[in-house]
Coordinates of C-alpha atoms in Angstrom, one line a residue:
Chain A
M301 CA -142.1 145.4 0.3
T302 CA -143.6 148.8 -0.6
T303 CA -140.4 150.7 -0.2
L304 CA -138.3 149.1 -2.9
A305 CA -135.0 150.9 -2.4
P306 CA -133.3 152.4 -5.5
T307 CA -130.0 150.9 -6.5
P308 CA -127.5 151.6 -3.7
T309 CA -125.2 154.5 -4.5
T310 CA -122.7 154.4 -1.7
A311 CA -121.0 151.6 0.2
E312 CA -122.4 153.3 3.4
Q313 CA -125.9 152.6 2.3
L314 CA -125.1 149.1 1.3
R315 CA -123.6 148.3 4.7
A316 CA -126.5 149.9 6.5
R317 CA -129.0 147.7 4.6
R318 CA -127.0 144.6 5.3
R319 CA -126.9 145.5 8.9
T320 CA -130.7 145.9 9.1
R321 CA -131.2 142.7 7.3
G322 CA -128.9 140.9 9.7
L323 CA -130.7 142.3 12.6
L324 CA -134.1 141.3 11.2
G325 CA -132.8 137.8 10.6
K326 CA -131.6 137.6 14.2
V327 CA -135.0 138.8 15.5
L328 CA -136.8 136.3 13.3
T329 CA -134.6 133.5 14.3
Y330 CA -134.9 134.1 18.0
G331 CA -138.6 134.7 17.7
L332 CA -139.0 131.3 16.1
L333 CA -136.7 129.6 18.5
S334 CA -138.6 131.1 21.4
L335 CA -142.0 130.2 20.0
I336 CA -141.0 126.5 19.7
A337 CA -139.5 126.7 23.2
V338 CA -142.8 128.0 24.6
I339 CA -144.7 125.1 23.0
T340 CA -142.3 122.5 24.3
V341 CA -141.9 123.9 27.8
Y342 CA -145.2 125.5 28.7
P343 CA -147.1 122.3 29.6
F344 CA -144.4 121.6 32.2
Y345 CA -144.5 125.2 33.5
W346 CA -148.3 125.1 33.6
T347 CA -148.2 121.8 35.6
V348 CA -145.8 123.3 38.2
L349 CA -148.0 126.3 38.6
T350 CA -151.1 124.2 39.0
S351 CA -149.4 122.0 41.6
L352 CA -148.7 125.1 43.7
E353 CA -152.2 126.6 43.6
T354 CA -155.0 125.9 46.0
T355 CA -158.1 127.5 44.4
G356 CA -159.4 129.1 41.3
A357 CA -160.2 127.7 37.8
I358 CA -157.9 124.7 37.3
Y359 CA -157.3 124.5 33.6
T360 CA -157.2 128.1 32.5
P361 CA -153.9 129.2 30.9
K362 CA -151.7 131.2 33.3
L363 CA -148.3 132.7 33.6
L364 CA -148.2 133.1 37.3
P365 CA -149.8 131.2 40.1
D366 CA -152.8 132.8 41.9
S367 CA -151.5 131.5 45.2
V368 CA -148.6 129.3 46.4
T369 CA -148.9 126.4 48.8
W370 CA -147.4 123.0 49.4
R371 CA -150.8 121.5 50.4
N372 CA -151.1 119.5 47.2
Y373 CA -147.7 117.9 47.7
E374 CA -148.7 117.0 51.3
A375 CA -152.0 115.5 49.9
V376 CA -150.1 113.3 47.5
F377 CA -147.8 112.0 50.2
S378 CA -150.5 111.4 52.7
N379 CA -153.0 109.7 50.3
A380 CA -150.8 107.7 48.1
P381 CA -147.7 105.5 48.8
M382 CA -145.5 108.0 47.1
L383 CA -142.4 107.2 49.1
R384 CA -142.8 103.5 48.4
W385 CA -143.2 104.2 44.7
V386 CA -140.0 106.4 44.8
L387 CA -138.2 103.5 46.5
N388 CA -139.5 101.1 43.9
S389 CA -138.2 103.3 41.1
V390 CA -134.8 103.6 42.7
V391 CA -134.5 99.9 43.2
I392 CA -135.7 99.1 39.7
C393 CA -133.4 101.7 38.2
F394 CA -130.4 100.6 40.2
F395 CA -130.6 97.0 39.2
G396 CA -131.9 97.7 35.8
V397 CA -129.1 100.1 34.8
V398 CA -126.3 98.3 36.6
G399 CA -127.5 95.0 35.1
S400 CA -127.8 96.1 31.5
V401 CA -124.5 98.0 31.6
V402 CA -122.6 95.0 33.0
L403 CA -124.3 92.6 30.5
A404 CA -123.8 94.8 27.5
T405 CA -120.2 95.7 28.3
L406 CA -119.4 92.0 28.8
A407 CA -121.2 90.7 25.8
A408 CA -119.9 93.4 23.4
Y409 CA -116.2 92.5 24.2
P410 CA -116.0 89.1 22.4
L411 CA -118.2 90.3 19.6
A412 CA -115.9 93.2 18.9
R413 CA -112.4 91.9 19.7
M414 CA -112.3 88.1 19.7
R415 CA -112.4 85.5 17.0
F416 CA -114.4 82.4 17.8
P417 CA -116.8 80.1 16.0
G418 CA -120.4 81.2 16.0
R419 CA -119.5 84.9 16.4
D420 CA -121.1 86.1 13.2
L421 CA -124.1 84.0 13.7
I422 CA -124.7 85.4 17.2
F423 CA -124.1 88.9 15.9
Y424 CA -126.7 88.6 13.2
A425 CA -129.1 86.9 15.5
I426 CA -128.9 89.9 17.8
L427 CA -129.3 92.2 14.8
A428 CA -132.4 90.3 13.9
V429 CA -134.0 91.1 17.3
L430 CA -134.2 94.7 16.1
V431 CA -136.1 93.7 13.0
L432 CA -138.2 90.8 14.1
P433 CA -141.8 91.4 14.9
N434 CA -142.2 91.7 18.6
E435 CA -145.8 92.7 18.9
A436 CA -146.7 89.6 20.9
G437 CA -143.7 90.3 23.2
L438 CA -145.8 91.8 25.9
I439 CA -148.1 88.8 26.0
V440 CA -145.4 86.1 25.9
N441 CA -143.2 88.0 28.5
Y442 CA -146.2 88.2 30.7
I443 CA -146.8 84.4 30.4
T444 CA -143.0 83.8 31.0
T445 CA -143.1 86.0 34.1
V446 CA -146.1 84.2 35.5
K447 CA -144.6 80.7 34.7
L448 CA -141.3 81.7 36.4
G449 CA -143.3 82.4 39.5
L450 CA -141.7 85.8 39.9
L451 CA -144.9 87.5 41.1
R452 CA -145.0 85.6 44.4
S453 CA -142.4 87.6 46.4
V454 CA -141.2 91.2 46.6
P455 CA -137.7 90.5 45.2
G456 CA -139.4 88.4 42.6
E457 CA -141.6 91.2 41.6
Y458 CA -138.7 93.6 41.2
A459 CA -137.0 91.0 39.1
A460 CA -140.1 90.6 37.0
I461 CA -139.9 94.3 36.1
V462 CA -136.2 94.5 35.6
L463 CA -135.4 91.2 33.8
P464 CA -137.1 91.8 30.4
G465 CA -135.1 95.0 29.8
L466 CA -131.7 93.7 30.9
A467 CA -130.4 92.4 27.5
S468 CA -130.2 95.7 25.7
V469 CA -129.4 95.3 22.0
V470 CA -128.9 99.1 21.7
G471 CA -126.4 99.0 24.5
L472 CA -124.6 96.1 22.9
F473 CA -124.2 97.9 19.6
L474 CA -123.1 101.1 21.3
L475 CA -120.4 99.3 23.2
R476 CA -119.3 97.2 20.4
Q477 CA -118.8 100.4 18.4
A478 CA -116.8 101.8 21.3
Y479 CA -114.6 98.7 21.6
L480 CA -113.9 98.6 17.9
G481 CA -112.3 102.0 18.2
I482 CA -109.7 100.9 20.7
P483 CA -106.3 100.2 19.2
Q484 CA -105.5 96.5 18.8
E485 CA -101.9 97.1 20.0
L486 CA -103.2 98.0 23.5
I487 CA -105.0 94.7 23.7
E488 CA -102.0 92.7 22.3
A489 CA -99.7 94.4 24.7
A490 CA -101.9 93.5 27.6
R491 CA -102.1 89.9 26.4
I492 CA -98.3 89.7 26.0
D493 CA -98.0 90.9 29.6
G494 CA -100.1 87.9 30.5
A495 CA -103.3 89.7 31.4
S496 CA -106.4 87.5 31.3
E497 CA -109.3 88.5 29.1
L498 CA -111.3 89.5 32.2
T499 CA -108.4 91.8 33.2
I500 CA -108.1 93.2 29.7
W501 CA -111.8 93.9 29.7
R502 CA -111.7 95.5 33.1
R503 CA -108.4 97.5 32.8
V504 CA -108.2 98.3 29.1
M505 CA -111.7 98.2 27.5
I506 CA -113.8 99.6 30.2
P507 CA -111.7 102.7 30.9
L508 CA -111.4 103.5 27.2
A509 CA -115.0 102.9 26.5
L510 CA -116.2 104.9 29.5
P511 CA -117.8 107.8 27.6
S512 CA -120.0 105.3 25.7
I513 CA -120.7 103.4 28.8
T514 CA -121.8 106.6 30.6
A515 CA -124.0 107.5 27.6
F516 CA -125.7 104.2 27.6
A517 CA -126.2 104.2 31.4
I518 CA -127.9 107.5 31.2
L519 CA -130.0 106.5 28.3
D520 CA -131.0 103.3 30.1
F521 CA -131.7 105.2 33.3
V522 CA -134.1 107.6 31.6
A523 CA -135.9 104.7 29.9
T524 CA -136.2 102.7 33.0
W525 CA -137.4 105.6 35.2
N526 CA -140.0 106.5 32.5
S527 CA -141.4 103.0 31.9
F528 CA -144.8 102.3 33.3
L529 CA -146.7 99.9 30.9
W530 CA -144.9 96.7 31.8
A531 CA -145.2 97.3 35.5
R532 CA -148.9 98.1 35.2
I533 CA -149.5 94.9 33.2
I534 CA -147.7 92.5 35.5
L535 CA -148.1 93.9 38.9
N536 CA -151.4 93.4 40.9
D537 CA -150.0 95.0 44.0
R538 CA -150.1 98.8 43.5
E539 CA -147.6 99.3 46.3
M540 CA -145.0 97.7 44.0
Y541 CA -145.5 100.2 41.2
P542 CA -142.6 102.4 40.1
L543 CA -143.3 106.1 40.3
A544 CA -144.3 106.6 36.6
A545 CA -146.9 103.7 36.9
G546 CA -148.0 105.1 40.2
L547 CA -148.6 108.4 38.7
L548 CA -151.4 107.0 36.6
E549 CA -152.8 105.4 39.6
L550 CA -152.8 108.8 41.3
N551 CA -154.9 110.1 38.4
G552 CA -157.6 107.6 39.2
L553 CA -157.3 108.1 43.0
F554 CA -157.6 111.9 42.8
S555 CA -160.0 112.1 40.0
T556 CA -161.4 115.3 41.5
N557 CA -158.1 116.8 42.6
T558 CA -156.1 117.6 39.5
R559 CA -153.7 119.8 41.6
A560 CA -152.6 116.8 43.6
V561 CA -151.9 114.8 40.4
A562 CA -150.0 117.8 39.1
A563 CA -147.9 117.7 42.3
G564 CA -147.2 114.0 41.7
T565 CA -146.3 114.7 38.1
V566 CA -143.8 117.4 39.2
L567 CA -142.3 114.9 41.7
T568 CA -142.0 112.2 39.0
I569 CA -140.2 114.4 36.5
I570 CA -137.7 116.2 38.8
P571 CA -135.1 113.4 39.1
I572 CA -135.1 112.8 35.3
L573 CA -134.8 116.5 34.6
L574 CA -131.9 116.9 36.9
I575 CA -130.1 113.9 35.5
F576 CA -130.8 115.1 32.0
L577 CA -129.5 118.6 32.7
F578 CA -126.3 117.4 34.2
A579 CA -125.6 114.7 31.6
Q580 CA -127.1 116.1 28.4
R581 CA -124.0 115.8 26.4
Y582 CA -123.7 112.1 27.1
F583 CA -127.4 111.5 26.6
M584 CA -127.4 113.1 23.2
R585 CA -124.2 111.2 22.2
G586 CA -126.0 108.0 23.2
I587 CA -128.9 108.7 21.0
E588 CA -126.7 109.5 18.1
G589 CA -124.5 106.5 18.7
A590 CA -127.5 104.2 18.9
V591 CA -128.4 105.1 15.3
K592 CA -124.9 105.4 13.8
G593 CA -123.7 102.2 15.5
Chain B
M1198 CA -108.1 82.4 38.7
R1199 CA -105.2 84.6 37.9
R1200 CA -102.6 82.0 38.1
S1201 CA -104.2 79.6 35.7
E1202 CA -104.6 82.3 33.1
E1203 CA -101.0 83.2 33.2
V1204 CA -100.4 79.8 31.7
L1205 CA -102.4 80.9 28.6
P1206 CA -99.7 81.3 25.9
P1207 CA -99.5 84.7 24.3
I1208 CA -99.8 84.9 20.6
T1209 CA -96.0 84.1 20.2
Q1210 CA -96.8 80.4 20.9
R1211 CA -97.5 78.5 17.7
S1212 CA -99.1 75.5 16.0
G1213 CA -99.0 72.8 18.6
T1214 CA -101.1 74.6 21.1
S1215 CA -103.1 76.8 18.7
W1216 CA -106.1 74.5 18.7
R1217 CA -106.2 74.6 22.5
V1218 CA -105.8 78.3 22.4
G1219 CA -108.8 78.5 20.0
A1220 CA -110.9 76.4 22.2
R1221 CA -110.0 78.5 25.2
T1222 CA -110.8 81.7 23.4
T1223 CA -114.2 80.2 22.4
L1224 CA -114.9 79.3 25.9
I1225 CA -114.0 82.7 27.3
A1226 CA -116.0 84.4 24.5
Y1227 CA -119.1 82.4 25.4
A1228 CA -118.6 83.1 29.1
F1229 CA -118.6 86.8 28.4
L1230 CA -121.7 86.4 26.2
L1231 CA -123.7 83.9 28.2
P1232 CA -125.7 86.1 30.6
F1233 CA -126.7 88.4 27.8
L1234 CA -127.6 85.6 25.5
V1235 CA -129.8 83.8 28.1
L1236 CA -131.9 86.9 28.7
L1237 CA -131.9 87.7 25.0
V1238 CA -133.3 84.3 24.2
L1239 CA -135.8 84.3 27.1
Y1240 CA -137.2 87.8 26.6
H1241 CA -136.6 88.6 22.9
F1242 CA -136.4 85.4 20.8
W1243 CA -138.8 83.3 22.8
P1244 CA -141.7 85.9 22.5
V1245 CA -141.3 85.9 18.7
I1246 CA -141.3 82.1 18.5
F1247 CA -143.9 81.4 21.1
G1248 CA -146.0 84.4 20.1
T1249 CA -146.2 83.1 16.5
Y1250 CA -147.2 79.7 17.8
L1251 CA -149.8 81.3 20.1
A1252 CA -151.4 83.0 17.1
F1253 CA -152.6 79.6 15.9
T1254 CA -154.0 78.5 19.2
E1255 CA -156.6 79.3 21.7
Y1256 CA -155.0 80.2 25.0
N1257 CA -156.0 81.7 28.3
V1258 CA -152.9 80.8 30.5
I1259 CA -154.9 78.4 32.7
S1260 CA -155.3 75.5 30.3
P1261 CA -152.6 74.6 27.7
P1262 CA -152.8 76.2 24.3
R1263 CA -155.2 74.4 21.9
W1264 CA -154.2 74.4 18.2
V1265 CA -157.0 76.1 16.1
G1266 CA -155.1 76.7 12.9
L1267 CA -156.2 79.8 11.1
E1268 CA -159.3 80.3 13.2
N1269 CA -157.9 83.4 15.0
F1270 CA -157.1 85.0 11.6
R1271 CA -160.5 84.2 10.3
E1272 CA -162.0 85.8 13.3
L1273 CA -159.8 88.8 12.9
A1274 CA -160.9 89.2 9.3
G1275 CA -164.5 89.4 10.4
D1276 CA -163.9 91.6 13.4
D1277 CA -164.9 95.2 12.7
Q1278 CA -163.2 96.4 15.8
F1279 CA -159.9 95.1 14.6
W1280 CA -160.2 96.8 11.3
S1281 CA -161.3 100.1 12.7
G1282 CA -158.1 99.8 14.9
V1283 CA -156.0 99.1 11.8
Y1284 CA -157.7 102.1 10.1
N1285 CA -156.9 104.4 13.0
S1286 CA -153.3 103.2 13.0
L1287 CA -153.0 103.9 9.3
K1288 CA -154.5 107.4 9.9
Y1289 CA -151.8 107.8 12.5
L1290 CA -149.2 107.6 9.7
L1291 CA -150.0 111.2 8.9
V1292 CA -147.7 112.0 11.8
V1293 CA -144.7 110.7 9.9
P1294 CA -144.1 113.2 7.2
V1295 CA -145.1 116.1 9.5
I1296 CA -142.7 115.0 12.2
Q1297 CA -139.8 114.5 9.8
F1298 CA -140.4 117.8 8.0
L1299 CA -140.6 119.7 11.3
S1300 CA -137.6 118.0 12.9
I1301 CA -135.4 118.7 9.9
G1302 CA -136.5 122.3 10.1
V1303 CA -135.8 122.5 13.8
A1304 CA -132.5 120.8 13.4
M1305 CA -131.4 123.4 10.8
L1306 CA -132.7 126.1 13.0
V1307 CA -130.6 125.0 16.0
N1308 CA -127.5 124.0 13.9
R1309 CA -125.7 127.2 14.3
Q1310 CA -123.4 128.8 16.8
I1311 CA -125.4 131.7 18.2
P1312 CA -125.7 132.7 21.9
G1313 CA -128.2 130.7 23.9
I1314 CA -128.6 128.0 21.3
G1315 CA -127.8 125.3 23.8
L1316 CA -130.6 126.4 26.0
F1317 CA -133.1 126.1 23.1
R1318 CA -131.8 122.6 22.2
T1319 CA -132.4 121.6 25.8
A1320 CA -135.9 123.1 25.9
Y1321 CA -136.8 121.1 22.7
Y1322 CA -135.4 118.0 24.2
V1323 CA -137.2 118.0 27.5
P1324 CA -140.3 116.3 26.2
V1325 CA -138.2 113.4 24.9
V1326 CA -136.9 112.5 28.3
T1327 CA -140.3 112.7 29.9
S1328 CA -142.4 109.6 30.4
F1329 CA -145.6 109.1 28.5
A1330 CA -147.3 108.8 31.8
I1331 CA -146.4 112.4 32.5
V1332 CA -146.8 113.7 28.9
G1333 CA -150.2 112.1 28.6
L1334 CA -151.5 113.6 31.9
M1335 CA -150.2 117.0 31.1
W1336 CA -151.8 117.1 27.7
T1337 CA -155.0 115.8 29.0
W1338 CA -155.1 119.0 31.1
M1339 CA -153.9 121.2 28.2
Y1340 CA -156.8 119.9 26.1
Q1341 CA -159.5 120.7 28.6
Q1342 CA -162.4 122.9 27.4
D1343 CA -161.2 125.9 29.5
G1344 CA -157.5 124.9 29.1
P1345 CA -154.6 126.5 27.3
V1346 CA -154.9 124.8 23.9
N1347 CA -158.5 125.9 23.5
W1348 CA -157.5 129.4 24.6
V1349 CA -154.9 129.6 21.9
L1350 CA -157.1 128.1 19.2
T1351 CA -160.0 130.3 19.9
H1352 CA -157.9 133.5 20.2
L1353 CA -156.2 132.7 16.9
G1354 CA -159.6 132.3 15.4
L1355 CA -158.9 128.7 14.4
M1356 CA -161.9 127.5 16.4
G1357 CA -165.2 129.2 17.0
Q1358 CA -165.8 128.0 20.5
P1359 CA -163.9 125.9 23.0
H1360 CA -164.3 122.1 22.9
S1361 CA -163.0 119.4 25.2
L1362 CA -160.7 118.2 22.4
L1363 CA -160.1 114.7 23.8
N1364 CA -163.8 114.1 24.4
N1365 CA -164.8 114.9 20.8
P1366 CA -164.5 112.0 18.3
A1367 CA -163.8 114.5 15.5
T1368 CA -160.7 115.9 17.3
A1369 CA -159.4 113.2 19.7
L1370 CA -157.2 111.4 17.3
L1371 CA -155.7 114.6 16.0
A1372 CA -155.1 115.8 19.5
V1373 CA -153.2 112.5 20.4
M1374 CA -151.2 112.7 17.2
F1375 CA -150.1 116.2 18.1
V1376 CA -148.8 114.9 21.4
T1377 CA -146.8 112.2 19.6
L1378 CA -145.4 115.0 17.4
W1379 CA -144.7 117.2 20.4
K1380 CA -142.8 114.5 22.2
G1381 CA -141.0 113.1 19.1
I1382 CA -139.6 116.2 17.4
G1383 CA -136.7 116.7 19.9
Y1384 CA -135.7 113.1 19.4
Y1385 CA -135.4 113.3 15.6
M1386 CA -134.0 116.8 15.9
V1387 CA -130.9 115.3 17.6
L1388 CA -130.5 112.7 14.9
Y1389 CA -130.8 115.2 12.2
L1390 CA -128.4 117.6 14.0
A1391 CA -125.9 114.8 14.0
G1392 CA -126.6 114.3 10.3
L1393 CA -126.2 117.9 9.5
Q1394 CA -122.9 118.1 11.3
G1395 CA -121.7 115.2 9.3
I1396 CA -122.1 117.2 6.0
P1397 CA -118.8 118.7 5.1
R1398 CA -119.1 122.5 5.5
E1399 CA -116.9 123.0 2.4
L1400 CA -119.6 121.4 0.2
E1401 CA -122.1 124.1 1.2
E1402 CA -119.6 126.9 1.0
A1403 CA -118.5 125.7 -2.5
A1404 CA -122.2 125.8 -3.6
V1405 CA -122.6 129.3 -2.2
I1406 CA -119.5 130.5 -4.1
D1407 CA -120.9 128.9 -7.3
G1408 CA -123.8 131.2 -6.8
A1409 CA -126.4 128.8 -5.4
S1410 CA -129.3 130.3 -3.5
R1411 CA -130.1 129.2 0.0
W1412 CA -132.9 127.1 -1.2
Q1413 CA -130.7 125.5 -3.9
V1414 CA -128.0 124.7 -1.3
F1415 CA -130.7 123.1 0.9
W1416 CA -132.2 121.1 -1.9
H1417 CA -129.0 120.0 -3.7
V1418 CA -126.4 119.7 -0.9
T1419 CA -128.1 119.5 2.6
L1420 CA -131.0 117.2 1.8
P1421 CA -128.9 114.6 -0.1
G1422 CA -126.4 114.7 2.7
L1423 CA -129.1 113.9 5.2
R1424 CA -130.5 111.0 3.1
P1425 CA -129.2 108.2 5.3
V1426 CA -130.6 109.9 8.5
I1427 CA -133.9 110.6 6.8
L1428 CA -134.1 106.9 5.9
V1429 CA -133.5 105.8 9.5
C1430 CA -135.8 108.4 11.0
S1431 CA -138.7 107.8 8.7
V1432 CA -138.6 104.1 9.0
L1433 CA -138.4 104.4 12.8
S1434 CA -141.3 106.9 13.0
T1435 CA -143.4 104.9 10.5
I1436 CA -143.1 101.7 12.5
S1437 CA -143.8 103.5 15.8
A1438 CA -146.8 105.3 14.3
I1439 CA -148.4 102.0 13.3
K1440 CA -147.7 100.6 16.7
V1441 CA -148.8 103.7 18.7
F1442 CA -150.1 102.7 22.1
E1443 CA -148.8 104.5 25.2
E1444 CA -150.2 107.9 24.4
I1445 CA -153.6 106.4 23.8
F1446 CA -153.4 104.2 26.9
V1447 CA -152.8 107.2 29.1
M1448 CA -155.0 109.8 27.3
T1449 CA -158.1 108.3 25.7
Q1450 CA -158.2 104.5 26.2
G1451 CA -159.3 104.2 22.6
G1452 CA -162.3 106.6 23.1
P1453 CA -164.4 108.6 22.5
A1454 CA -166.6 106.4 20.4
G1455 CA -163.6 104.3 19.3
S1456 CA -162.0 107.3 17.5
T1457 CA -158.6 106.7 18.9
Y1458 CA -158.8 102.9 19.1
T1459 CA -155.7 101.7 17.3
A1460 CA -154.5 98.3 16.3
M1461 CA -152.1 97.9 19.3
Y1462 CA -154.9 98.9 21.6
Y1463 CA -156.9 96.0 20.2
V1464 CA -154.0 93.7 21.0
Y1465 CA -153.9 95.1 24.5
T1466 CA -157.6 94.7 25.2
K1467 CA -157.7 91.2 23.7
A1468 CA -154.8 90.0 25.9
F1469 CA -155.1 91.9 29.2
Q1470 CA -158.8 92.5 29.4
D1471 CA -160.5 89.6 27.5
F1472 CA -157.6 87.2 28.2
K1473 CA -157.8 85.9 24.6
Y1474 CA -154.0 85.5 24.2
G1475 CA -154.2 83.6 20.9
Q1476 CA -156.4 86.1 19.3
A1477 CA -154.2 88.9 20.6
A1478 CA -151.1 87.2 19.3
A1479 CA -152.7 86.8 15.9
A1480 CA -153.5 90.5 15.8
G1481 CA -149.9 91.2 16.8
L1482 CA -148.6 89.2 13.9
V1483 CA -150.9 91.0 11.4
I1484 CA -149.7 94.4 12.8
A1485 CA -146.1 93.2 12.5
A1486 CA -146.7 92.3 8.9
I1487 CA -148.3 95.7 8.2
S1488 CA -145.5 97.7 9.8
L1489 CA -143.0 95.6 8.0
V1490 CA -144.7 96.4 4.7
F1491 CA -144.8 100.1 5.5
G1492 CA -141.2 100.0 6.7
L1493 CA -140.2 98.6 3.4
I1494 CA -142.3 101.1 1.4
N1495 CA -140.6 103.8 3.4
F1496 CA -137.2 102.3 2.7
R1497 CA -137.9 102.3 -1.0
L1498 CA -139.3 105.8 -1.0
T1499 CA -136.3 107.3 0.9
R1500 CA -133.6 105.4 -0.9
G1501 CA -134.9 104.9 -4.4
G1502 CA -137.0 108.1 -4.6
K1503 CA -135.3 110.7 -6.7
G1504 CA -137.0 113.6 -5.0
L1505 CA -135.4 113.2 -1.7

């Protein structure tokens, strides 16, 4: 600010000044973008480095590992039921996602495209779920799960984890929104051709709503894979934990070996990161749709 | 299955069978809805109803609930632990304006077509798709006395000497709040980005042609255009700030010295450690009421407020 330029005399000077200002703006923008990126990404990067090291001060900030080894990963697998937790997560995610996608795609259809008594009442009741206080939800769902006797067998325990999340109100709204955008003529044409409602749902609605269904499925997969609280509350048997819940168990198990916990952390996050990177577009669309819908 | 449905008259058929068609449609509609509704009632409505009832009882799962009237609420009123939980939850509300302000800023920063912007958006979004189990562990490490956060703070001269930030009652809550912020910004960024892209570009261009400064365009065109999104985001973040739990569960368990003990943590300990389900349900009801009130205040502020 010390060199206040005199009024520009030539167009040449003016252009040059604009160019420097543009360049400065670009540098500033990218600098700021990079700074935020470092803040959001560094903890992940640090965790990966730590999981690969064997010795040295654990917590110090670093940019490169002091040494590289898979020993911590081996330690996680040999001391904790990692494979079992992965299997649990896969089973829970499979049934959880397939279940909530099927239920939401089914339930949204009549709400979007049929006329029947009680429709508005049901719609508003579902809306109310979003608003109603649900703080005691955890407690009552725990009691329900116990009373249903779900904790007595392995399939029951899986069901105990999956069932509370199956009726997804967000999914219902997303799909209702998607169905509402499908032209009525298509449905009428199918009806005139004698298609049953189930056929219309399967052959007309589902294909046309596929982008929204995919978005919801990915959203739901991420949420299911990441959840740990409910599993930790209802399950006594640690072998039954999904990976995210097991990770916290690992932290207690390896209280002296942070590197092994870091290895477990990396293993837990890899699947979700891969899914996210491949399906980002759908994922973000799902988030936006959930609010707009 | 198929054959019977072919009998279903298409819309060309009239009056005489229309009642039957209506009944049929109703039946089909409910068949589609049934599985969803059953689970919705069991896991969403029932908790609200039964939870409200439990708040007026003494219950430990083994013996049936015993009606105690307002006893639980009276006990809550005299329970210092509960109130310090509520106090910490209210302190947590400080996250809300910060997170909204920053995510609007970040959204504006990434709302442009420049090379590599997709990469940055992805980087900002990674914390959102990560479980609190992971996030909590990672930040526990980041906050260690010889860890990266201390290194940055001391090198910037913001702190004289390194502390274990999560073990210090003066800093623990702030440290956890920062994690909430760190994980949440990407989420709200996407929502604001959608909002920004919904504002017609012509509006901003017209303002620029009329000689508005960048700041004026932001204040008079962009911000009003974002108002509906700001409303949604601030209500969402207010309610989740009051109910904050998972970060605390993973990182501090309410400590040290109760400095991160929030209202929801109280509900959790009452229910799943002390097995006082009635007391926990009552506390849950009070928290629900508080978050409802703050949600409404937020609603009024963002909608009725002239400033925004």
